[in-house]
Short mmCIF file of C-alpha atoms and ligand atoms in Angstrom, two decimals:
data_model
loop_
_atom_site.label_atom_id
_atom_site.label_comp_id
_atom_site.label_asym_id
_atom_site.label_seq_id
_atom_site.Cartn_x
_atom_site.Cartn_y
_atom_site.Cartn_z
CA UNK A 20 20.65 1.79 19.95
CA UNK A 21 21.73 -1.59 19.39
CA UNK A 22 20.92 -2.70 16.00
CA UNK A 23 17.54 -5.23 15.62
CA UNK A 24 18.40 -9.35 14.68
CA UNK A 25 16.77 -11.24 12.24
CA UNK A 26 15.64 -13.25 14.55
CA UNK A 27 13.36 -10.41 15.77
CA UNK A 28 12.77 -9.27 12.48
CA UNK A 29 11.13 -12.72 11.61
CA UNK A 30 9.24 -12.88 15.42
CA UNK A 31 7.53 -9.54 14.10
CA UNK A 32 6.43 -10.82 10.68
CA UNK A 33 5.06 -13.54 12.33
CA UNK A 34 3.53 -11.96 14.70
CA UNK A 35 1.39 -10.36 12.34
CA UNK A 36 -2.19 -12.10 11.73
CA UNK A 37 -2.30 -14.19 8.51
CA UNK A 38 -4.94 -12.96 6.05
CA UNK A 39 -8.50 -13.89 7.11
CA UNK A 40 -9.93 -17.23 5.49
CA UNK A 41 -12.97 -14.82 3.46
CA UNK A 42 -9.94 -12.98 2.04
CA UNK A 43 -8.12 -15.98 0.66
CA UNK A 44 -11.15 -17.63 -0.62
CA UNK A 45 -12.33 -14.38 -2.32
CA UNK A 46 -8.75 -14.36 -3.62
CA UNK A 47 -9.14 -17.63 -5.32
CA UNK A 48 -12.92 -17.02 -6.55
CA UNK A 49 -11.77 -13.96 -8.47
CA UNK A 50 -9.03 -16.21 -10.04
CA UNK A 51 -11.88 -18.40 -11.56
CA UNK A 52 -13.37 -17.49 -14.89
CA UNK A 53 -16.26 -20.15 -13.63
CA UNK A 54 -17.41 -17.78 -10.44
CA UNK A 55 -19.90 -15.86 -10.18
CA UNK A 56 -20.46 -12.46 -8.48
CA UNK A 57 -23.28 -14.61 -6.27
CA UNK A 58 -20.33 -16.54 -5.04
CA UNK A 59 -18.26 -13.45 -3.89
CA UNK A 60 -21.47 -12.44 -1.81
CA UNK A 61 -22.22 -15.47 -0.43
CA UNK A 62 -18.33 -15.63 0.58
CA UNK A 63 -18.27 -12.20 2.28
CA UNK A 64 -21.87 -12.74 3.63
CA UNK A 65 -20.03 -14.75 6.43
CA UNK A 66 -18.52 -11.57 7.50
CA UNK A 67 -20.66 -8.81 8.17
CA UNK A 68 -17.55 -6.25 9.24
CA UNK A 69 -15.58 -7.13 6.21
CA UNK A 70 -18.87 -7.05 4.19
CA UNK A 71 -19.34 -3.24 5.82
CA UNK A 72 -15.84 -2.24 4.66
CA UNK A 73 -15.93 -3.61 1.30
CA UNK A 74 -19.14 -1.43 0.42
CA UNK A 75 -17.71 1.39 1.78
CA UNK A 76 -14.45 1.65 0.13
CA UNK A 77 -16.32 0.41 -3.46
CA UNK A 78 -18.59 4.00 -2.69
CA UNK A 79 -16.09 5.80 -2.25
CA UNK A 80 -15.61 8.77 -4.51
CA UNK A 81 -12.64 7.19 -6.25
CA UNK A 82 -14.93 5.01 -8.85
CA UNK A 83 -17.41 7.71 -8.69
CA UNK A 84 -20.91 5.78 -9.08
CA UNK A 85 -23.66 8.01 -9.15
CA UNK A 86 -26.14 5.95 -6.82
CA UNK A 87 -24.97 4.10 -3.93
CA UNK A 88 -23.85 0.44 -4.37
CA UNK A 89 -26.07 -1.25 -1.27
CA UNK A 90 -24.44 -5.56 -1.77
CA UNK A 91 -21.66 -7.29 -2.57
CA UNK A 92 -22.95 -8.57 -5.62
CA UNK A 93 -23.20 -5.17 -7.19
CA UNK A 94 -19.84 -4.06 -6.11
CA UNK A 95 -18.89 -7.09 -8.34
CA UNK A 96 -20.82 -6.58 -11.47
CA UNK A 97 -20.31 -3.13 -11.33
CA UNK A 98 -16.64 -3.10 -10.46
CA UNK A 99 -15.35 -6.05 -11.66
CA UNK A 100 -13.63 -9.00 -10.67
CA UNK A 101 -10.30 -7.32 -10.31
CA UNK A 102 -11.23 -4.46 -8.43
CA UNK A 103 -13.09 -6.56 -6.04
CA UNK A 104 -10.10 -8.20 -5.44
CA UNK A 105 -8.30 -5.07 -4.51
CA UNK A 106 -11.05 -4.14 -2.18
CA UNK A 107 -11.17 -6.84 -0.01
CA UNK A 108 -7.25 -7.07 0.21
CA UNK A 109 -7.99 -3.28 1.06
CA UNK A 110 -10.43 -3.76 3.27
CA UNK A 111 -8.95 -6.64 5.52
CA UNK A 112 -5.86 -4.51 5.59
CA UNK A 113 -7.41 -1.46 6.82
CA UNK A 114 -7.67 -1.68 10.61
CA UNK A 115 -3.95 -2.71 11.07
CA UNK A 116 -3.08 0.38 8.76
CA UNK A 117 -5.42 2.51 10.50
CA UNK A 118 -3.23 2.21 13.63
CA UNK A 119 -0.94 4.79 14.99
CA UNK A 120 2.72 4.55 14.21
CA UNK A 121 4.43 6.76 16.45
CA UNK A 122 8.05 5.75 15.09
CA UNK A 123 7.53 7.03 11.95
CA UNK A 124 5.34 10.32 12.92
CA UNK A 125 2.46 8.97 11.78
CA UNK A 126 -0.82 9.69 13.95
CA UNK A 127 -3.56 7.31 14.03
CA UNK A 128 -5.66 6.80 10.67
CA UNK A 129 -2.49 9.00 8.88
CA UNK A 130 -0.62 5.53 6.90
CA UNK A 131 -4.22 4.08 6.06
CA UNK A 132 -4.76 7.68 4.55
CA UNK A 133 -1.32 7.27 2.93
CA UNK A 134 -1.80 3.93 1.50
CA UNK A 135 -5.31 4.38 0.51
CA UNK A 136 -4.04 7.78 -1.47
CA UNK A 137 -0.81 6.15 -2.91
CA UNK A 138 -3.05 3.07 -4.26
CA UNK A 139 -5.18 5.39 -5.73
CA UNK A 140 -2.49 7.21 -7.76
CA UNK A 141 -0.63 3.95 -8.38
CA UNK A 142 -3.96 3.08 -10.40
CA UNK A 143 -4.06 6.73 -11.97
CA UNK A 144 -0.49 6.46 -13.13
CA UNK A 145 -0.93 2.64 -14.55
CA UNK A 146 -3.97 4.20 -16.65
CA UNK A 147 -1.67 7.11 -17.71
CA UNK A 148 0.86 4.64 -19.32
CA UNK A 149 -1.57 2.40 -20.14
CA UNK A 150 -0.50 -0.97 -17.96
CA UNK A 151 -2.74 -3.64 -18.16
CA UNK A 152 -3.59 -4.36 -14.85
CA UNK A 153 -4.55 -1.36 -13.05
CA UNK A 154 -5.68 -3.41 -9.65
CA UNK A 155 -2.27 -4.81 -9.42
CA UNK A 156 -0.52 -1.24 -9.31
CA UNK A 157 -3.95 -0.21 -7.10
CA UNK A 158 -2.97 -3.54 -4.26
CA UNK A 159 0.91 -2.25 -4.53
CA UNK A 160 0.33 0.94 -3.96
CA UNK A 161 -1.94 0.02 -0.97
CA UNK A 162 0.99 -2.44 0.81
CA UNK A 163 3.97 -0.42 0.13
CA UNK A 164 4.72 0.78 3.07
CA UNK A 165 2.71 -2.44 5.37
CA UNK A 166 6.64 -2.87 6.84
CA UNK A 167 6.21 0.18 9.09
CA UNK A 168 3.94 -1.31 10.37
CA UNK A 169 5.89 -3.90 11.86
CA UNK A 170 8.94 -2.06 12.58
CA UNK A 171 7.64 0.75 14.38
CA UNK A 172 8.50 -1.02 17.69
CA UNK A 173 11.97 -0.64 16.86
CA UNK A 174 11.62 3.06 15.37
CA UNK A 175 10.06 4.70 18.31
CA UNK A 176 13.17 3.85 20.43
CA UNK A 177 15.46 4.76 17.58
CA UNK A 178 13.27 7.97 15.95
CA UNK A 179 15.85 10.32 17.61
CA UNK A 180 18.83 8.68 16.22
CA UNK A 181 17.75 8.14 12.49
CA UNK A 182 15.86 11.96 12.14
CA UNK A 183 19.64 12.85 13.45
CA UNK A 184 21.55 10.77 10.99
CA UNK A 185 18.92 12.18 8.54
CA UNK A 186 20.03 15.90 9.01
CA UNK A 187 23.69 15.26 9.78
CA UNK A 188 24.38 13.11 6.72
CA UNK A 189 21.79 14.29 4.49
CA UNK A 190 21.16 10.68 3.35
CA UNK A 191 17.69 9.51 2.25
CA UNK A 192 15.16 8.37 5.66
CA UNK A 193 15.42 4.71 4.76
CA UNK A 194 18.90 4.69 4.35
CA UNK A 195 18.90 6.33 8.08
CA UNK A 196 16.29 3.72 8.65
CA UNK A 197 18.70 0.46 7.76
CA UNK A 198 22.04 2.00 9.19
CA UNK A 199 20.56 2.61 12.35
CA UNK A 200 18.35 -0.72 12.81
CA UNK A 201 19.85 -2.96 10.22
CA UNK A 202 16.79 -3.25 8.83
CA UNK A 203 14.36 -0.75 6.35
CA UNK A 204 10.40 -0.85 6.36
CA UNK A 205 10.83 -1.74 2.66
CA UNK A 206 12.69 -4.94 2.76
CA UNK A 207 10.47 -5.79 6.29
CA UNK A 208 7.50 -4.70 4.24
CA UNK A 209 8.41 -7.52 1.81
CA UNK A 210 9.02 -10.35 4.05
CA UNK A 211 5.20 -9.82 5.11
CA UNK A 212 4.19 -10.01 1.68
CA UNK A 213 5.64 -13.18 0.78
CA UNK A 214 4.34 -14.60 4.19
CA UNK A 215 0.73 -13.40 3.05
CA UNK A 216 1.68 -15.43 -0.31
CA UNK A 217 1.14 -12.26 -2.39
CA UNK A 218 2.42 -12.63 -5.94
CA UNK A 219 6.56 -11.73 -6.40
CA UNK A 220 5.84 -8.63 -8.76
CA UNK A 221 3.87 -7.10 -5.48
CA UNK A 222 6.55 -8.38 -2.94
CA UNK A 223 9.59 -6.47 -5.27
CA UNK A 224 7.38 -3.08 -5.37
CA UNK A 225 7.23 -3.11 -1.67
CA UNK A 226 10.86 -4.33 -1.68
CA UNK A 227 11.83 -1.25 -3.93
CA UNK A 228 9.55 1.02 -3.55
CA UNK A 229 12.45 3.81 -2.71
CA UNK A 230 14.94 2.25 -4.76
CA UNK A 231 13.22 1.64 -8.51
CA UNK A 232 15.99 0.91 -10.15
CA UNK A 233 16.63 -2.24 -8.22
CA UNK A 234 13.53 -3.72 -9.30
CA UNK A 235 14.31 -6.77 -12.09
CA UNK A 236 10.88 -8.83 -11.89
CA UNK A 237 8.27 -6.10 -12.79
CA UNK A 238 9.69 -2.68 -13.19
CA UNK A 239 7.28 -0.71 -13.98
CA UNK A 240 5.07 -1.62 -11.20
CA UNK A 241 7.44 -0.18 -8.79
CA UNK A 242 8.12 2.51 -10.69
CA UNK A 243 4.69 3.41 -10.17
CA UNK A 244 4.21 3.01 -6.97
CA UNK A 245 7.64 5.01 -6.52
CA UNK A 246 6.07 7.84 -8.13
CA UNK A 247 2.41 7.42 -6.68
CA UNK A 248 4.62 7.67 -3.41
CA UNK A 249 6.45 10.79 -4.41
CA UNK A 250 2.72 12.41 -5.91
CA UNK A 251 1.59 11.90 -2.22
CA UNK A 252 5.02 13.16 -0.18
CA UNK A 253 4.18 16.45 -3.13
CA UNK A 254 0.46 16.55 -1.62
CA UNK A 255 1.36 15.92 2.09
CA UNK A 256 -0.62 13.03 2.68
CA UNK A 257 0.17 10.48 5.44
CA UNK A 258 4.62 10.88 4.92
CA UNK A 259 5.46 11.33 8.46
CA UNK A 260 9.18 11.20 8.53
CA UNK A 261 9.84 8.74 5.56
CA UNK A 262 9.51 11.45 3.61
CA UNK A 263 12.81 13.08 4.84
CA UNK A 264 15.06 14.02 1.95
CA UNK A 265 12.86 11.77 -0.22
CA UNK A 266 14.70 11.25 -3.74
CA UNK A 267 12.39 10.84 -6.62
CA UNK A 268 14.01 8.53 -9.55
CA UNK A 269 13.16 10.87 -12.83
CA UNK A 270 14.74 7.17 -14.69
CA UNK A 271 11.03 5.87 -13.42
CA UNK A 272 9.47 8.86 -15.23
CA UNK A 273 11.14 7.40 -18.70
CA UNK A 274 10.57 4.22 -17.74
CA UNK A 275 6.71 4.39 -17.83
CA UNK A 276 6.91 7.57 -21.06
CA UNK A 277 4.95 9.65 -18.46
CA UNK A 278 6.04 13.50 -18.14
CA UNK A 279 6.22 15.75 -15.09
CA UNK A 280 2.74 17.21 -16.65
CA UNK A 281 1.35 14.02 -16.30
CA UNK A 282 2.25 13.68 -12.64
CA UNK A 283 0.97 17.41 -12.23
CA UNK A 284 -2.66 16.20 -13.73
CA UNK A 285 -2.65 13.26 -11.44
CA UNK A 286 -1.87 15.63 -8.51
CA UNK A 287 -4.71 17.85 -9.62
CA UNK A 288 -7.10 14.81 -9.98
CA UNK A 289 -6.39 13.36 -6.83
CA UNK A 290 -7.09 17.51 -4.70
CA UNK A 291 -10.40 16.77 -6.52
CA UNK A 292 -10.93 13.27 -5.65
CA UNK A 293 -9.92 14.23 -2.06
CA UNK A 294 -11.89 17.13 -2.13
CA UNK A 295 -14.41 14.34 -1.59
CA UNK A 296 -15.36 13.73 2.39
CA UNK A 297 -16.38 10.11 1.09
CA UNK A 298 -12.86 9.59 -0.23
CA UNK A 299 -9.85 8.25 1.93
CA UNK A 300 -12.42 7.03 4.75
FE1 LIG B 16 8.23 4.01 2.17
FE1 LIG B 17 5.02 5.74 1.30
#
């Protein structure tokens, strides 16, 4: 097929919905030392879906609370300002993710499962090596791989092509990905980040999510999320067909001082977390 323009490229971003008004406003509210967790609520209380999808993903079995977090307000004292942030990001993310993307076998609900389980060992790995801000490398591993999302239009005419280029080269998926279309879900990925005004560290980890060594602004977030990528393509969770002839960096391994051992006892953590009905929802 005839290779996509820029000019398309850009329509598509575009195209996409900006980031609802509660999410931005929660956004700045966790910025402030001077809010409260009354003010998140009374934010979110405007938006009883949003509200609904926040508590669920806070109960989920990830942060493991022993009774069930019922409001807003005690998602936020209990979780943290941080966390919260993550959440709601999460959460107004979530039906767009949940979405069937044929052009990159992915069946409906299978990339939300994806993201949801890459964010969560994103955060598992930045604990591991000890990175300050877990939430960051939780929000990067959720939005890696957001530029399928808007390049599956293109991939469903072209899926033939690039699974043949795939087998007959034996080059990488996203390399397949950009020969054929001009264009990777990566780079896409990151144009939607900086149109949703997300911080540059997150827009490079999207960016270079399959390429680490690329990265120059934050490299051990993508790093991470490179390997929370590769700890989900080991589990089978949500790959679909970007997980063709997937190379893992082992320079992103040295980067962070974390061993293969270490990835192995994330992998076990997260079949028990999963093990979970409540997790991954
Ligand atoms: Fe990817
Ligand atoms: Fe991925």
């Amino acid at each position: 097929m005839e290779k996509v323009s820029l000019e398309n490229i850009l329509e598509a971003v575009n195209d996409v919905p900006a980031l609802p008004q509660v999410v931005l406003r929660v956004m700045q509210l966790t910025e402030d030392p001077e809010s409260t967790a009354q003010d998140i609520h009374k934010v979110l209380d405007q938006d009883q879906a949003m509200t609904a999808r926040v508590l669920r993903l806070a109960n989920s079995a990830y942060y493991g609370f022993a009774r069930r977090i019922a409001t807003v307000s005690d998602a936020v004292v209990l979780l943290g300002f941080k966390t919260i942030r993550g959440i709601v990001l999460a959460a107004a993310v979530s039906d767009l993710l949940q979405k069937r993307y044929e052009g990159y076998a992915l069946e409906e609900g299978e990339l939300w499962r994806h993201s949801q389980a890459c964010a969560i060992a994103s955060r598992l790995i930045a604990r591991r090596c000890r990175f300050t801000n877990l939430d960051l490398a939780y929000t990067a591993g959720l939005l890696h791989d957001i530029g399928k999302v808007i390049l599956n239009r293109y991939m469903k005419e072209a899926y033939h092509e690039v699974v043949e280029l795939v087998t007959a080269q034996e080059i990488p998926f996203m390399n397949a990905e950009d020969q054929i279309l001009g264009f990777n879900h990566a780079m896409v990925g990151a144009r939607l980040a900086e149109r949703w005004s997300l911080p540059p560290q997150l827009v490079e980890a999207i960016e270079k999510h399959h390429q680490p060594g690329q990265a120059s602004e934050d490299q051990k977030l993508t790093a991470m999320v490179h390997l929370a990528d590769a700890v989900c393509l080991s589990m089978g969770i949500g790959i679909g067909v970007d997980g063709l002839l997937y190379p893992v960096y082992p320079e992103s391994l040295a980067l962070l001082g974390v061993s293969e051992a270490d990835l192995e006892a994330i992998v076990s953590d997260m079949t028990d977390l999963l093990s979970d009905p409540t997790s991954l929802q």
